[in-house]
Short mmCIF file of C-alpha atoms in Angstrom, two decimals:
data_model
loop_
_atom_site.label_atom_id
_atom_site.label_comp_id
_atom_site.label_asym_id
_atom_site.label_seq_id
_atom_site.Cartn_x
_atom_site.Cartn_y
_atom_site.Cartn_z
CA MET Q 1 0.00 0.07 0.09
CA SER Q 2 1.57 3.43 -0.92
CA HIS Q 3 2.32 6.07 1.74
CA LYS Q 4 -0.29 8.37 0.62
CA TYR Q 5 -3.15 5.77 1.28
CA ILE Q 6 -1.79 4.75 4.48
CA ILE Q 7 -1.97 8.41 5.59
CA LYS Q 8 -5.52 8.92 4.22
CA SER Q 9 -6.60 5.69 6.00
CA LYS Q 10 -5.24 6.74 9.19
CA ASN Q 11 -6.84 10.02 8.76
CA LEU Q 12 -10.00 8.27 8.14
CA ILE Q 13 -9.78 5.97 11.41
CA LYS Q 14 -9.03 9.06 13.42
CA LYS Q 15 -12.03 10.82 12.25
CA ILE Q 16 -14.18 7.93 12.75
CA SER Q 17 -12.72 7.33 16.23
CA GLU Q 18 -13.41 11.06 17.29
CA LYS Q 19 -16.92 10.66 16.04
CA ILE Q 20 -17.46 7.40 18.29
CA THR Q 21 -15.96 9.32 21.17
CA LYS Q 22 -18.24 12.11 20.82
CA ALA Q 23 -20.96 9.63 20.12
CA ASN Q 24 -20.39 7.97 23.41
CA LYS Q 25 -20.72 11.28 25.22
CA MET Q 26 -23.96 11.92 23.55
CA VAL Q 27 -25.20 8.49 24.58
CA ASN Q 28 -24.28 8.99 28.10
CA GLU Q 29 -26.23 12.42 27.94
CA TYR Q 30 -29.11 10.66 26.06
CA ASN Q 31 -29.02 8.10 29.04
CA ARG Q 32 -30.27 10.81 31.44
CA LEU Q 33 -33.05 11.53 29.16
CA GLY Q 34 -34.51 8.17 28.70
CA LYS Q 35 -33.70 4.72 28.00
CA THR Q 36 -30.85 4.00 25.46
CA PRO Q 37 -31.74 1.07 22.82
CA GLY Q 38 -29.55 -1.81 22.89
CA ILE Q 39 -27.62 -0.69 19.62
CA PRO Q 40 -25.90 2.50 20.23
CA SER Q 41 -26.37 4.08 16.87
CA TYR Q 42 -30.18 3.75 17.45
CA ALA Q 43 -29.66 6.00 20.41
CA PHE Q 44 -28.42 8.68 18.07
CA ILE Q 45 -31.18 8.27 15.71
CA ASN Q 46 -33.87 8.71 18.44
CA MET Q 47 -31.93 11.63 19.96
CA ALA Q 48 -31.41 13.11 16.40
CA SER Q 49 -35.30 12.87 15.96
CA SER Q 50 -36.04 14.67 19.15
CA MET Q 51 -33.66 17.46 18.03
CA TYR Q 52 -35.24 17.65 14.51
CA ILE Q 53 -38.65 17.91 15.99
CA SER Q 54 -37.67 20.75 18.32
CA GLY Q 55 -36.23 22.60 15.26
CA CYS Q 56 -32.50 21.97 15.95
CA LEU Q 57 -31.64 20.83 12.43
CA GLN Q 58 -27.91 21.20 12.64
CA GLU Q 59 -27.52 19.32 15.95
CA ALA Q 60 -29.73 16.70 14.56
CA GLU Q 61 -27.53 16.39 11.67
CA GLU Q 62 -24.46 16.05 13.61
CA LEU Q 63 -25.80 13.09 15.77
CA LEU Q 64 -26.95 11.22 12.60
CA ARG Q 65 -23.50 11.78 11.16
CA SER Q 66 -22.16 10.29 14.13
CA ALA Q 67 -24.66 7.27 13.90
CA VAL Q 68 -23.44 6.70 10.47
CA SER Q 69 -20.01 6.02 11.86
CA PHE Q 70 -21.15 2.82 13.66
CA PRO Q 71 -20.79 -0.36 11.89
CA SER Q 72 -24.43 -1.24 11.38
CA LYS Q 73 -26.80 -2.90 8.78
CA SER Q 74 -29.32 -0.23 9.44
CA SER Q 75 -29.72 2.56 6.97
CA ASN Q 76 -32.02 4.73 9.18
CA ALA Q 77 -29.53 7.39 9.91
CA LEU Q 78 -28.78 8.06 6.35
CA ILE Q 79 -32.51 8.21 5.49
CA ASN Q 80 -32.87 10.57 8.39
CA LEU Q 81 -29.91 12.58 6.99
CA GLY Q 82 -31.90 12.82 3.84
CA VAL Q 83 -35.04 13.89 5.63
CA ILE Q 84 -33.20 16.84 7.04
CA LYS Q 85 -31.74 17.79 3.67
CA GLN Q 86 -35.30 17.37 2.02
CA SER Q 87 -37.02 19.44 4.69
CA THR Q 88 -34.56 22.53 3.80
CA GLY Q 89 -35.24 22.19 -0.03
CA ASN Q 90 -31.87 20.55 -0.73
CA TYR Q 91 -33.41 17.71 -2.70
CA LYS Q 92 -30.10 16.99 -4.54
CA GLN Q 93 -28.41 16.34 -1.24
CA ALA Q 94 -31.24 14.29 0.05
CA ILE Q 95 -31.22 12.03 -2.85
CA LYS Q 96 -27.53 11.11 -2.20
CA PHE Q 97 -28.21 10.13 1.28
CA TYR Q 98 -31.29 7.90 0.03
CA LEU Q 99 -29.24 6.58 -2.55
CA ALA Q 100 -26.47 5.65 0.16
CA ALA Q 101 -29.23 4.04 2.39
CA TYR Q 102 -30.64 2.03 -0.58
CA LYS Q 103 -27.11 0.81 -1.53
CA LYS Q 104 -26.73 -0.17 2.32
CA ASP Q 105 -30.01 -2.03 2.51
CA ARG Q 106 -31.38 -2.83 -1.07
CA GLN Q 107 -34.50 -3.99 0.62
CA ASN Q 108 -35.28 -0.50 2.04
CA THR Q 109 -38.46 0.75 0.18
CA LYS Q 110 -38.57 3.88 2.53
CA ALA Q 111 -35.44 5.10 0.86
CA LEU Q 112 -36.74 4.63 -2.57
CA GLY Q 113 -40.07 6.31 -1.60
CA LEU Q 114 -38.29 9.43 -0.20
CA TRP Q 115 -36.15 9.30 -3.23
CA GLY Q 116 -39.04 9.41 -5.46
CA ASN Q 117 -40.69 12.18 -3.43
CA CYS Q 118 -37.42 14.33 -4.03
CA LEU Q 119 -37.70 13.79 -7.63
CA ALA Q 120 -41.45 14.54 -7.81
CA MET Q 121 -40.47 17.93 -5.92
CA MET Q 122 -37.85 18.55 -8.66
CA GLY Q 123 -40.69 18.07 -11.42
CA LYS Q 124 -38.79 14.86 -12.40
CA THR Q 125 -42.26 12.76 -12.32
CA ASP Q 126 -41.38 9.94 -14.69
CA GLU Q 127 -38.06 9.26 -12.63
CA ALA Q 128 -39.94 9.52 -9.43
CA ILE Q 129 -42.64 6.92 -10.66
CA LYS Q 130 -39.75 4.57 -11.55
CA ARG Q 131 -38.67 4.69 -7.75
CA TYR Q 132 -42.10 3.90 -6.74
CA GLU Q 133 -42.51 0.96 -9.23
CA HIS Q 134 -39.01 -0.38 -7.93
CA ALA Q 135 -40.23 -0.09 -4.31
CA ILE Q 136 -43.49 -1.93 -5.17
CA GLU Q 137 -41.45 -4.61 -6.71
CA ILE Q 138 -39.71 -5.13 -3.38
CA ASN Q 139 -42.83 -4.93 -1.42
CA LYS Q 140 -46.15 -4.80 -2.96
CA THR Q 141 -47.86 -4.02 0.26
CA ASP Q 142 -46.09 -0.84 1.07
CA ALA Q 143 -48.84 1.70 1.75
CA ASP Q 144 -46.61 4.47 2.13
CA ILE Q 145 -45.34 3.94 -1.48
CA TYR Q 146 -48.92 3.94 -2.95
CA LEU Q 147 -49.83 7.07 -0.97
CA SER Q 148 -46.73 9.05 -2.31
CA TRP Q 149 -47.51 7.66 -6.05
CA GLY Q 150 -51.09 8.61 -5.43
CA ALA Q 151 -50.28 12.22 -4.47
CA LEU Q 152 -48.03 12.62 -7.36
CA LEU Q 153 -50.77 11.47 -9.82
CA ILE Q 154 -53.16 14.13 -8.33
CA LYS Q 155 -50.47 16.66 -9.08
CA LYS Q 156 -50.37 15.27 -12.54
CA GLU Q 157 -54.38 15.66 -12.74
CA GLU Q 158 -54.47 11.68 -13.37
CA TYR Q 159 -57.28 11.16 -11.15
CA ASN Q 160 -58.50 7.68 -11.96
CA ASP Q 161 -54.97 6.26 -11.55
CA ALA Q 162 -54.39 8.49 -8.25
CA LYS Q 163 -57.60 6.79 -7.02
CA GLU Q 164 -56.28 3.28 -7.84
CA LYS Q 165 -53.02 3.95 -5.96
CA LEU Q 166 -54.65 5.48 -3.00
CA GLU Q 167 -57.21 2.81 -2.53
CA LEU Q 168 -54.34 0.29 -2.29
CA ALA Q 169 -52.69 2.59 0.36
CA VAL Q 170 -56.22 2.25 2.32
CA LYS Q 171 -56.24 -1.48 1.63
CA TYR Q 172 -52.69 -1.98 3.16
CA ASN Q 173 -52.98 0.47 5.96
CA ASN Q 174 -56.57 1.21 7.14
CA LYS Q 175 -55.54 2.95 10.20
CA ASP Q 176 -53.73 5.80 8.23
CA ALA Q 177 -56.07 8.76 7.43
CA ARG Q 178 -53.76 10.28 4.97
CA PRO Q 179 -54.73 8.11 1.86
CA LEU Q 180 -58.35 8.74 2.69
CA TYR Q 181 -57.67 12.37 2.83
CA MET Q 182 -55.92 12.40 -0.34
CA LEU Q 183 -59.10 10.35 -1.96
CA SER Q 184 -61.07 13.12 -0.85
CA ILE Q 185 -59.00 15.46 -2.75
CA VAL Q 186 -59.54 13.43 -5.84
CA ASP Q 187 -63.18 13.70 -5.14
CA ILE Q 188 -63.13 17.44 -4.89
CA GLU Q 189 -61.22 17.74 -8.17
CA THR Q 190 -63.74 15.43 -9.96
CA GLY Q 191 -66.77 17.24 -8.33
CA ASN Q 192 -67.84 14.29 -6.43
CA TYR Q 193 -68.58 16.47 -3.39
CA ASP Q 194 -70.87 14.25 -1.14
CA SER Q 195 -68.28 11.46 -1.49
CA ALA Q 196 -65.63 13.89 -0.48
CA LEU Q 197 -67.55 15.21 2.48
CA GLU Q 198 -67.92 11.68 3.74
CA LYS Q 199 -64.32 11.06 3.63
CA LEU Q 200 -63.25 14.15 5.18
CA GLN Q 201 -65.68 13.93 8.09
CA TRP Q 202 -64.26 10.36 8.75
CA VAL Q 203 -60.75 11.99 8.77
CA VAL Q 204 -61.83 14.86 11.31
CA ASP Q 205 -63.35 12.09 13.54
CA ALA Q 206 -60.21 9.71 13.44
CA THR Q 207 -57.80 12.51 13.77
CA GLU Q 208 -57.04 15.34 16.49
CA ASN Q 209 -57.18 19.02 15.46
CA ASN Q 210 -57.05 18.50 11.72
CA PHE Q 211 -57.36 21.93 10.43
CA GLU Q 212 -56.65 20.98 6.96
CA ALA Q 213 -59.57 18.51 6.58
CA LEU Q 214 -62.00 21.09 8.12
CA HIS Q 215 -60.80 23.60 5.70
CA ASN Q 216 -61.41 21.19 2.94
CA ILE Q 217 -64.89 20.60 4.32
CA ALA Q 218 -65.36 24.19 4.31
CA TYR Q 219 -64.07 24.60 0.66
CA VAL Q 220 -66.62 21.59 -0.56
CA TYR Q 221 -69.72 23.26 1.07
CA PHE Q 222 -68.50 26.44 -0.74
CA LYS Q 223 -68.45 24.73 -3.99
CA LYS Q 224 -71.87 23.26 -3.15
CA LYS Q 225 -73.04 26.92 -2.38
CA ASP Q 226 -73.73 26.07 1.08
CA TYR Q 227 -72.20 29.19 2.52
CA ASP Q 228 -73.39 28.95 6.10
CA ASN Q 229 -71.60 25.58 6.62
CA ALA Q 230 -68.71 26.73 4.54
CA ILE Q 231 -68.33 29.74 7.16
CA ALA Q 232 -68.89 27.47 10.10
CA TYR Q 233 -66.22 24.85 9.18
CA ALA Q 234 -63.67 27.55 7.85
CA LYS Q 235 -63.97 29.14 11.24
CA LYS Q 236 -63.40 25.82 13.00
CA SER Q 237 -60.42 25.55 11.03
CA LEU Q 238 -58.92 28.79 11.99
CA ALA Q 239 -59.64 28.31 15.63
CA ILE Q 240 -57.23 25.51 15.54
CA PHE Q 241 -54.39 26.94 13.29
CA ARG Q 242 -54.64 30.48 12.34
CA HIS Q 243 -51.83 30.51 9.82
CA LYS Q 244 -53.49 29.01 6.73
CA VAL Q 245 -54.02 31.72 4.46
CA GLU Q 246 -56.46 29.94 2.17
CA THR Q 247 -58.86 29.88 4.95
CA TYR Q 248 -58.81 33.63 5.23
CA LEU Q 249 -59.28 33.77 1.53
CA LEU Q 250 -62.16 31.53 1.56
CA LEU Q 251 -63.92 33.46 4.27
CA GLY Q 252 -63.14 36.73 2.45
CA ASP Q 253 -64.42 35.49 -0.91
CA ILE Q 254 -67.71 33.94 0.56
CA TYR Q 255 -68.48 37.15 2.42
CA ALA Q 256 -68.00 39.12 -0.65
CA LEU Q 257 -70.34 36.80 -2.64
CA GLN Q 258 -72.96 37.52 -0.07
CA ASN Q 259 -72.28 41.22 -0.56
CA LYS Q 260 -71.25 41.58 3.15
CA GLU Q 261 -68.35 44.16 2.65
CA THR Q 262 -67.22 44.70 6.22
CA GLU Q 263 -67.21 40.91 7.16
CA SER Q 264 -65.14 40.13 3.76
CA LEU Q 265 -62.61 42.81 4.29
CA GLN Q 266 -61.88 42.01 7.66
CA PHE Q 267 -60.48 38.45 7.05
CA TYR Q 268 -58.10 39.71 4.50
CA GLU Q 269 -56.91 42.28 7.15
CA MET Q 270 -56.67 39.52 9.77
CA ALA Q 271 -54.50 37.33 7.23
CA GLU Q 272 -52.09 40.35 6.81
CA MET Q 273 -52.04 40.90 10.63
CA ASN Q 274 -50.95 37.20 11.04
CA ASN Q 275 -48.16 38.08 8.55
CA LEU Q 276 -49.61 35.94 5.87
CA LYS Q 277 -48.56 38.35 3.17
CA THR Q 278 -48.60 36.40 -0.04
CA PHE Q 279 -49.51 37.19 -3.48
CA PHE Q 280 -52.84 35.37 -3.36
CA LEU Q 281 -53.96 37.39 -0.41
CA TYR Q 282 -53.45 40.56 -2.02
CA MET Q 283 -55.11 39.42 -5.28
CA SER Q 284 -58.03 38.08 -3.52
CA TRP Q 285 -58.20 41.23 -1.39
CA ALA Q 286 -58.13 43.50 -4.52
CA VAL Q 287 -60.72 41.66 -6.18
CA SER Q 288 -63.25 41.87 -3.24
CA LEU Q 289 -62.46 45.79 -2.97
CA GLN Q 290 -63.16 46.04 -6.73
CA LYS Q 291 -66.44 44.44 -6.24
CA PHE Q 292 -67.09 46.83 -3.59
CA ASN Q 293 -66.09 49.90 -5.81
CA ARG Q 294 -63.32 50.82 -3.66
CA HIS Q 295 -60.75 51.07 -6.41
CA GLU Q 296 -58.12 53.34 -4.86
CA GLN Q 297 -57.66 50.64 -2.30
CA ALA Q 298 -57.65 47.85 -4.67
CA ILE Q 299 -54.81 49.46 -6.63
CA GLU Q 300 -52.69 49.52 -3.52
CA LYS Q 301 -53.44 45.72 -2.84
CA LEU Q 302 -52.68 44.97 -6.41
CA TYR Q 303 -49.00 46.68 -6.14
CA ALA Q 304 -48.62 44.88 -2.98
CA ALA Q 305 -49.45 41.57 -4.85
CA ASN Q 306 -46.94 42.60 -7.75
CA ASP Q 307 -44.40 43.21 -4.72
CA CYS Q 308 -44.51 39.55 -3.67
CA LEU Q 309 -43.31 38.52 -7.34
CA SER Q 310 -39.67 38.58 -8.41
CA ALA Q 311 -40.41 38.65 -12.00
CA ARG Q 312 -43.70 40.51 -11.72
CA LYS Q 313 -45.29 39.17 -14.99
CA VAL Q 314 -48.63 38.12 -14.05
CA ASP Q 315 -51.06 39.69 -16.63
CA GLU Q 316 -53.96 39.60 -14.18
CA VAL Q 317 -52.35 42.05 -11.91
CA TYR Q 318 -52.20 44.60 -14.73
CA ALA Q 319 -55.58 43.87 -16.16
CA ARG Q 320 -57.14 44.67 -12.72
CA LEU Q 321 -54.90 47.68 -12.43
CA ALA Q 322 -56.40 48.82 -15.72
CA LEU Q 323 -59.82 48.30 -14.40
CA SER Q 324 -59.32 50.19 -11.12
CA TYR Q 325 -57.47 53.04 -12.99
CA TYR Q 326 -60.41 53.12 -15.52
CA ARG Q 327 -62.98 53.18 -12.78
CA THR Q 328 -61.27 56.16 -11.12
CA ASN Q 329 -61.02 58.16 -14.30
CA GLN Q 330 -57.07 57.78 -14.44
CA LYS Q 331 -57.19 56.89 -18.03
CA GLU Q 332 -53.64 57.24 -18.92
CA MET Q 333 -52.72 54.70 -16.40
CA SER Q 334 -55.51 52.43 -17.27
CA VAL Q 335 -54.24 52.41 -20.86
CA LYS Q 336 -50.61 51.69 -19.64
CA ASN Q 337 -51.51 48.76 -17.64
CA LYS Q 338 -54.05 47.41 -20.07
CA ASP Q 339 -51.35 47.42 -22.76
CA LYS Q 340 -48.80 45.58 -20.23
CA ALA Q 341 -51.45 42.92 -19.50
CA LEU Q 342 -52.38 42.46 -23.23
CA GLN Q 343 -48.42 42.28 -23.84
CA LEU Q 344 -48.10 39.42 -21.40
CA ASN Q 345 -51.22 37.59 -22.57
CA SER Q 346 -53.35 38.85 -25.51
CA ASN Q 347 -56.24 36.93 -24.56
CA ASN Q 348 -56.54 38.23 -20.95
CA TYR Q 349 -60.31 38.63 -20.64
CA MET Q 350 -60.13 41.46 -18.25
CA ALA Q 351 -57.84 43.49 -20.29
CA ASN Q 352 -59.79 43.02 -23.49
CA SER Q 353 -62.91 44.03 -21.69
CA ILE Q 354 -61.29 47.27 -20.57
CA ALA Q 355 -59.73 47.82 -23.94
CA ALA Q 356 -63.15 47.57 -25.35
CA GLU Q 357 -64.69 50.11 -23.01
CA ILE Q 358 -61.69 52.54 -23.93
CA GLU Q 359 -62.23 51.99 -27.55
CA ILE Q 360 -65.90 52.83 -27.24
CA GLU Q 361 -65.08 56.02 -25.37
CA ASN Q 362 -63.00 56.79 -28.24
CA GLY Q 363 -65.43 56.05 -30.88
CA ASN Q 364 -63.54 53.00 -32.26
CA ILE Q 365 -66.36 50.54 -32.50
CA ALA Q 366 -64.92 47.96 -34.61
CA GLN Q 367 -61.84 47.67 -32.57
CA ALA Q 368 -64.09 47.56 -29.45
CA LEU Q 369 -66.06 44.60 -30.89
CA GLU Q 370 -62.78 42.68 -31.87
CA HIS Q 371 -61.70 42.90 -28.01
CA LEU Q 372 -65.00 41.68 -27.07
CA LYS Q 373 -64.81 38.61 -29.37
CA LYS Q 374 -61.76 37.65 -27.31
CA CYS Q 375 -63.91 37.75 -24.13
CA GLU Q 376 -66.54 35.17 -25.34
CA GLU Q 377 -65.34 32.31 -23.07
CA ASP Q 378 -65.19 34.62 -19.93
CA PHE Q 379 -68.32 33.11 -18.22
CA GLU Q 380 -67.68 35.08 -14.99
CA ASN Q 381 -68.13 38.41 -16.80
CA LYS Q 382 -70.40 37.53 -19.61
CA GLY Q 383 -73.14 39.84 -18.42
CA HIS Q 384 -71.16 43.01 -18.61
CA ASN Q 385 -69.32 42.01 -22.00
CA TYR Q 386 -72.66 41.64 -23.62
CA MET Q 387 -73.76 44.78 -22.41
CA LEU Q 388 -70.64 46.41 -23.96
CA THR Q 389 -71.38 44.48 -27.15
CA ALA Q 390 -74.99 46.01 -27.19
CA ILE Q 391 -73.70 49.53 -26.53
CA CYS Q 392 -71.51 49.11 -29.77
CA TYR Q 393 -74.55 48.06 -31.80
CA ASP Q 394 -76.60 50.71 -30.40
CA ILE Q 395 -73.91 53.27 -31.56
CA GLN Q 396 -73.71 51.60 -34.99
CA GLY Q 397 -77.56 51.74 -35.30
CA ASP Q 398 -78.00 48.02 -35.27
CA CYS Q 399 -81.25 48.00 -33.21
CA GLU Q 400 -81.98 44.30 -33.62
CA ASN Q 401 -78.61 43.02 -32.57
CA CYS Q 402 -78.38 45.44 -29.72
CA GLY Q 403 -81.61 44.34 -28.35
CA LYS Q 404 -80.47 40.70 -28.59
CA ALA Q 405 -77.09 41.55 -27.03
CA PHE Q 406 -79.14 43.36 -23.76
CA GLU Q 407 -81.23 40.20 -23.48
CA LYS Q 408 -78.14 37.81 -23.23
CA ALA Q 409 -76.63 40.22 -20.80
CA LEU Q 410 -79.57 40.01 -18.53
CA GLU Q 411 -79.50 36.28 -19.06
CA TYR Q 412 -76.25 36.04 -17.25
CA SER Q 413 -76.58 39.19 -14.89
CA PRO Q 414 -80.37 39.56 -14.44
CA ASN Q 415 -80.25 42.04 -11.64
CA ASN Q 416 -77.00 44.15 -12.62
CA GLU Q 417 -78.28 47.65 -12.33
CA LYS Q 418 -75.94 49.04 -15.07
CA ILE Q 419 -77.07 46.74 -17.57
CA LEU Q 420 -80.91 47.30 -16.73
CA LEU Q 421 -80.07 51.04 -16.91
CA PHE Q 422 -78.42 51.15 -20.30
CA TYR Q 423 -80.98 48.75 -21.65
CA GLY Q 424 -83.89 50.97 -20.35
CA LEU Q 425 -82.19 54.02 -21.88
CA PHE Q 426 -82.13 52.15 -25.39
CA LEU Q 427 -85.68 51.12 -25.07
CA ASN Q 428 -86.74 54.60 -24.13
CA LYS Q 429 -84.85 55.90 -27.10
CA LEU Q 430 -86.90 53.51 -29.40
CA LYS Q 431 -89.83 54.77 -27.29
CA ASP Q 432 -90.67 51.26 -26.34
CA TYR Q 433 -91.94 52.20 -22.98
CA GLU Q 434 -93.78 49.21 -22.18
CA ASN Q 435 -90.66 47.15 -22.46
CA THR Q 436 -88.86 49.51 -20.12
CA LYS Q 437 -91.47 49.21 -17.45
CA LYS Q 438 -91.48 45.40 -17.67
CA LYS Q 439 -87.43 45.41 -17.41
CA LEU Q 440 -87.33 48.06 -14.57
CA LYS Q 441 -90.16 47.04 -12.58
CA SER Q 442 -88.83 44.65 -10.05
CA ILE Q 443 -85.53 46.57 -9.73
CA SER Q 444 -87.35 49.93 -8.91
CA GLU Q 445 -88.72 48.67 -5.62
CA THR Q 446 -85.14 48.17 -4.14
CA THR Q 447 -82.96 50.40 -5.99
CA LYS Q 448 -81.60 53.90 -4.83
CA ASN Q 449 -79.98 54.27 -8.20
CA TYR Q 450 -81.36 57.97 -9.09
CA ASN Q 451 -80.67 57.16 -12.94
CA ILE Q 452 -82.55 53.89 -13.01
CA LEU Q 453 -85.50 55.66 -11.39
CA ASP Q 454 -85.17 58.53 -13.76
CA THR Q 455 -85.49 56.12 -16.92
CA TYR Q 456 -88.28 54.26 -15.21
CA PHE Q 457 -90.14 57.36 -14.55
CA THR Q 458 -89.85 58.59 -18.01
CA ALA Q 459 -91.25 55.38 -19.42
CA LEU Q 460 -94.20 55.49 -17.02
CA TYR Q 461 -94.75 59.23 -17.67
CA ASN Q 462 -94.99 58.67 -21.15
CA LEU Q 463 -97.42 55.52 -20.85
CA ALA Q 464 -99.53 57.68 -18.67
CA LYS Q 465 -99.67 60.38 -21.12
CA GLN Q 466 -100.49 57.89 -23.81
CA ASN Q 467 -103.26 55.98 -22.24
CA SER Q 468 -104.04 57.58 -18.74
CA TYR Q 469 -103.98 54.10 -17.42
CA LYS Q 470 -104.30 54.58 -13.63
CA TYR Q 471 -101.78 52.23 -12.56
CA ASN Q 472 -98.92 53.89 -14.70
CA VAL Q 473 -100.09 57.53 -13.41
CA GLU Q 474 -100.03 56.20 -9.52
CA LYS Q 475 -96.69 54.40 -10.20
CA ALA Q 476 -95.00 57.47 -11.97
CA VAL Q 477 -96.12 59.63 -8.87
CA GLU Q 478 -94.76 57.04 -6.58
CA ILE Q 479 -91.42 57.00 -8.46
CA ALA Q 480 -91.22 60.67 -8.60
CA GLN Q 481 -91.64 60.97 -5.07
CA LYS Q 482 -88.93 58.54 -4.40
CA MET Q 483 -86.54 60.31 -6.46
CA GLU Q 484 -87.39 63.91 -4.78
CA THR Q 485 -86.54 62.11 -1.38
CA ILE Q 486 -83.16 60.79 -2.80
CA ASN Q 487 -82.14 64.15 -4.26
CA LYS Q 488 -84.62 67.12 -3.87
CA GLU Q 489 -82.37 69.71 -5.33
CA ALA Q 490 -81.57 67.64 -8.55
CA PHE Q 491 -85.38 66.72 -8.98
CA PRO Q 492 -86.27 67.99 -12.47
CA TYR Q 493 -90.00 66.69 -12.66
CA LYS Q 494 -92.04 68.91 -10.49
CA GLU Q 495 -94.37 70.11 -13.33
CA GLN Q 496 -94.84 66.71 -14.77
CA THR Q 497 -95.57 65.38 -11.11
CA GLU Q 498 -98.37 67.94 -10.82
CA GLU Q 499 -99.65 67.06 -14.00
CA LEU Q 500 -99.90 63.45 -12.92
CA LYS Q 501 -101.39 64.29 -9.75
CA GLU Q 502 -104.23 66.29 -11.70
CA LEU Q 503 -104.84 63.04 -13.90
CA LEU Q 504 -105.25 61.11 -10.61
CA ARG Q 505 -107.87 63.82 -9.23
CA ASN Q 506 -109.76 63.52 -12.35
CA TYR Q 507 -110.18 59.59 -11.51
CA GLU Q 508 -111.81 60.59 -8.16
#
């Protein structure tokens, strides 16, 4: 043996000796804390586990490296070293430890499974599946492998295959709630909500303080439009764990759908107070603020959302900025952000819708209609976009298509006051007062929108003048009085109201 290899071997023996000496001191310390297992390396693994759980990752790693120095067939120390590296996101280093563990014990399916999990996290899904397949060849009843495999298939949106693997995980370990929980995720993704609820309720009953399962129950009820139950379970989830941002967003969004402004916005504020300052928090917050026409605040939250991103290349941020700038009459900034959104994604629905509004304002109707064609699949804003299309046809003098577009707008948004106002104005222009009355009758009972009441009064007044039908006269007077109550100074129909009252006296 050459001299350099003798020196290297001596150094290696010295290092191992130092580790074992240090290890023995640790074992003595561990003896004070609890019973030491028969094999000293296990003591280090157990103590390292305690260190890891308490957050002392460096100390846990040192203990495990000491345990590796013991002559043993066990590969547990290597696996645990891999787990530490994996928990810090160092997947390549973790894989090296899992590979070493597998080489030490080629029947160790746990090493293969964790190796596969790292590959999955790195986006190497095909390689991950090969590790799972290899593990199952060694042990076809390894429930943990089927669980990891099923989770990966969910990520790939291969739900049928995921369900098959997860059912095997349940079969081979029916005491583990995790595969049943993952099966509930498959049910949610495939719209099988009742089945998901059944599984999630079992998980809640079988586990303690399972805030994730409670959150998902809330989400399922949200999808079923059972908002009361959704709110109840979301609050149960937050009572256990107040650092899950998705639960705050769910509550904020539900209350926004219910038009409960104060309740909605307070949950976004609570999330921020808990330091859950994520892109999705600020985006959801901004969307709700826009719903309540609080556009200046929405702009602030959208910039906060952008600050959470390194690249700042999410087209939806700029599209929503364009919307809020347009609604606050900051046209130049609206155009700038609309252009940025369309540069990133020429098919962004909101950016195209705002572009259409800008083109209508500038009198470029053909260009506006081109932008609106790109919004045809935007089901969330169908009503608004059909209204813009109707306005374009009105400007072009195409009354037939204008009327059809307004009808489609109301089909998707039957109680939208803006659509009803523009449709009423269009019908009054055609002197189709009877239709205006039909369209605005129900909304007139609840609205405080002065322009809608004005449009409705115009139709009723003209109908009363045409046929003196008592109902139209009485209703016109009622609406006039409501308008005067809302804004006495601006009320322009004093003479017409007196005229109508005189008609009523003639009936007596």
